Amino acid sequence: MWLKLSAPYRSPVIDLKPYTHALLAYLGSDRLVWGSDWPWTRHEQKHTYAETLKWLSSWVADPAEAFRVLEESPKALYRLS
């Protein structure tokens, strides 16, 4: 199973960090991928790309795990390596 981390503004839960930590513990960072969720349908004027990266850094603080979510996991998912 793969899961995309994105779009906290679409969730009724205010702080997704505890849920992300639970997903990291259960699935591991090798099964999580990050997505900006662009073009932010119905939210175009509310978010920036830089803001989406801040969401990820607040959810996945460990640089090694963040690298897996940003680089290694997508390569594995899409069979690019």
XYZ file of N, CA and C in Angstrom:
243
model
N 0.847 -1.165 0.000
C 0.000 0.000 0.000
C 0.897 1.235 0.000
N 0.509 2.220 -0.776
C 1.181 3.509 -0.846
C 0.211 4.593 -0.396
N 0.747 5.632 0.213
C -0.104 6.727 0.669
C 0.561 8.052 0.322
N -0.222 8.985 -0.210
C 0.290 10.311 -0.563
C 0.006 11.284 0.575
N 1.034 11.989 0.991
C 0.892 13.042 1.990
C 0.669 14.361 1.267
N -0.474 14.962 1.481
C -0.770 16.248 0.842
C -2.063 16.824 1.387
N -2.310 18.064 1.051
C -3.602 18.736 1.220
C -4.221 18.681 2.607
N -3.536 19.155 3.634
C -4.154 19.139 4.964
C -5.399 20.015 5.048
N -5.504 21.000 4.163
C -6.664 21.889 4.178
C -7.939 21.169 3.765
N -7.826 19.988 3.196
C -9.008 19.212 2.807
C -9.492 18.299 3.942
N -8.757 18.269 5.015
C -9.097 17.391 6.132
C -9.836 18.156 7.228
N -10.827 17.529 7.825
C -11.507 18.181 8.944
C -10.646 18.205 10.211
N -9.565 17.429 10.211
C -8.663 17.396 11.357
C -7.684 18.559 11.233
N -7.525 19.320 12.290
C -6.663 20.498 12.250
C -5.185 20.118 12.192
N -4.721 19.295 13.098
C -3.305 18.922 13.159
C -3.126 17.493 12.672
N -2.545 17.349 11.495
C -2.348 16.017 10.926
C -1.042 15.371 11.366
N -0.213 16.094 12.104
C 1.088 15.560 12.506
C 0.982 14.227 13.262
N 0.089 14.068 14.240
C -0.004 12.780 14.932
C -0.375 11.634 13.982
N -1.205 11.931 13.005
C -1.607 10.899 12.045
C -0.443 10.539 11.122
N 0.313 11.546 10.719
C 1.480 11.289 9.884
C 2.504 10.461 10.645
N 2.720 10.785 11.906
C 3.661 10.005 12.714
C 3.191 8.559 12.847
N 1.902 8.360 12.991
C 1.360 6.996 13.066
C 1.570 6.265 11.743
N 1.370 6.953 10.631
C 1.596 6.334 9.321
C 3.065 5.990 9.118
N 3.951 6.876 9.561
C 5.385 6.590 9.478
C 5.741 5.355 10.291
N 5.155 5.253 11.470
C 5.433 4.097 12.328
C 4.865 2.810 11.739
N 3.694 2.884 11.141
C 3.024 1.690 10.632
C 3.529 1.267 9.255
N 3.590 2.217 8.326
C 3.987 1.897 6.949
C 5.476 2.096 6.694
N 6.071 3.042 7.398
C 7.444 3.427 7.128
C 7.492 4.458 6.020
N 8.556 5.225 5.989
C 8.665 6.296 4.989
C 8.847 5.752 3.575
N 9.173 4.471 3.455
C 9.334 3.900 2.115
C 8.000 3.611 1.432
N 6.885 3.812 2.111
C 5.557 3.625 1.509
C 4.745 4.911 1.471
N 5.385 6.029 1.816
C 4.719 7.325 1.779
C 5.349 8.173 0.687
N 4.525 8.882 -0.067
C 5.015 9.832 -1.057
C 4.381 11.187 -0.765
N 5.041 12.231 -1.217
C 4.538 13.576 -1.000
C 3.984 14.124 -2.299
N 2.920 14.913 -2.199
C 2.366 15.592 -3.365
C 1.878 16.967 -2.969
N 2.101 17.928 -3.827
C 1.685 19.303 -3.509
C 0.173 19.474 -3.605
N -0.495 18.555 -4.294
C -1.931 18.613 -4.535
C -2.309 19.773 -5.449
N -1.325 20.300 -6.164
C -1.577 21.371 -7.116
C -2.465 20.867 -8.236
N -3.430 21.589 -8.699
C -3.640 23.039 -8.634
C -4.570 23.492 -7.516
N -4.683 22.764 -6.465
C -5.485 23.158 -5.307
C -6.900 23.532 -5.706
N -7.549 22.671 -6.390
C -8.897 22.912 -6.888
C -9.796 23.500 -5.809
N -10.398 24.607 -6.150
C -11.263 25.392 -5.256
C -10.499 26.081 -4.124
N -9.175 26.005 -4.161
C -8.338 26.647 -3.137
C -7.165 27.372 -3.792
N -7.283 27.729 -5.065
C -6.166 28.272 -5.834
C -5.534 29.520 -5.234
N -6.313 30.350 -4.611
C -5.810 31.615 -4.072
C -5.322 31.509 -2.628
N -5.385 30.326 -2.049
C -5.095 30.181 -0.622
C -3.731 29.600 -0.300
N -3.060 28.920 -1.252
C -1.843 28.184 -0.926
C -0.737 28.440 -1.937
N 0.495 28.257 -1.465
C 1.654 28.364 -2.344
C 2.417 27.045 -2.302
N 3.255 26.848 -3.290
C 4.079 25.640 -3.332
C 4.991 25.580 -2.108
N 5.572 26.717 -1.732
C 6.446 26.770 -0.556
C 5.692 26.339 0.701
N 4.443 26.725 0.804
C 3.633 26.331 1.960
C 3.454 24.815 2.014
N 3.279 24.190 0.847
C 3.105 22.740 0.832
C 4.359 22.032 1.327
N 5.532 22.579 1.012
C 6.780 21.993 1.517
C 6.895 22.153 3.032
N 6.376 23.237 3.550
C 6.366 23.431 5.009
C 5.476 22.401 5.690
N 4.352 22.045 5.038
C 3.500 21.001 5.604
C 4.308 19.721 5.760
N 5.009 19.351 4.703
C 5.793 18.114 4.759
C 6.858 18.185 5.841
N 7.579 19.281 5.930
C 8.646 19.367 6.928
C 8.094 19.355 8.353
N 6.871 19.802 8.537
C 6.281 19.730 9.883
C 5.794 18.314 10.200
N 5.433 17.561 9.165
C 4.967 16.191 9.376
C 6.117 15.205 9.491
N 7.157 15.395 8.674
C 8.284 14.455 8.615
C 9.546 15.256 8.913
N 9.921 15.298 10.179
C 11.034 16.140 10.611
C 12.399 15.512 10.339
N 12.478 14.201 10.348
C 13.766 13.528 10.141
C 14.199 13.678 8.683
N 15.377 14.258 8.424
C 15.822 14.470 7.046
C 15.934 13.185 6.218
N 16.348 12.097 6.820
C 16.459 10.832 6.088
C 15.086 10.315 5.673
N 14.111 10.425 6.565
C 12.751 10.004 6.221
C 12.149 10.928 5.163
N 12.392 12.218 5.296
C 11.875 13.175 4.310
C 12.472 12.881 2.927
N 13.756 12.530 2.878
C 14.390 12.182 1.605
C 13.718 10.960 0.986
N 13.409 9.971 1.812
C 12.720 8.787 1.289
C 11.342 9.152 0.735
N 10.607 9.983 1.470
C 9.261 10.381 1.034
C 9.321 11.203 -0.263
N 10.321 12.068 -0.377
C 10.435 12.946 -1.542
C 11.127 12.304 -2.744
N 12.087 11.432 -2.498
C 12.925 10.920 -3.583
C 12.787 9.420 -3.822
N 13.082 8.653 -2.792
C 13.178 7.207 -2.976
C 11.829 6.518 -3.160
N 10.856 6.893 -2.365
C 9.536 6.261 -2.462
C 8.864 6.502 -3.815
N 8.864 7.744 -4.327
C 8.267 7.939 -5.655
C 8.992 7.140 -6.747
N 10.320 7.059 -6.652
C 11.062 6.268 -7.635
C 10.641 4.809 -7.595
N 10.469 4.295 -6.392
C 10.045 2.906 -6.256
C 8.603 2.716 -6.742
N 7.724 3.623 -6.344
C 6.318 3.528 -6.732
C 6.157 3.541 -8.254
N 6.864 4.442 -8.900
C 6.723 4.587 -10.354
C 7.769 3.796 -11.131
N 8.510 2.959 -10.394
C 9.535 2.086 -10.997
C 10.512 2.878 -11.870
N 11.054 3.937 -11.294
C 12.002 4.792 -12.004
C 13.454 4.445 -11.726
N 13.674 3.516 -10.829
C 15.069 3.120 -10.558
C 15.206 1.639 -10.519
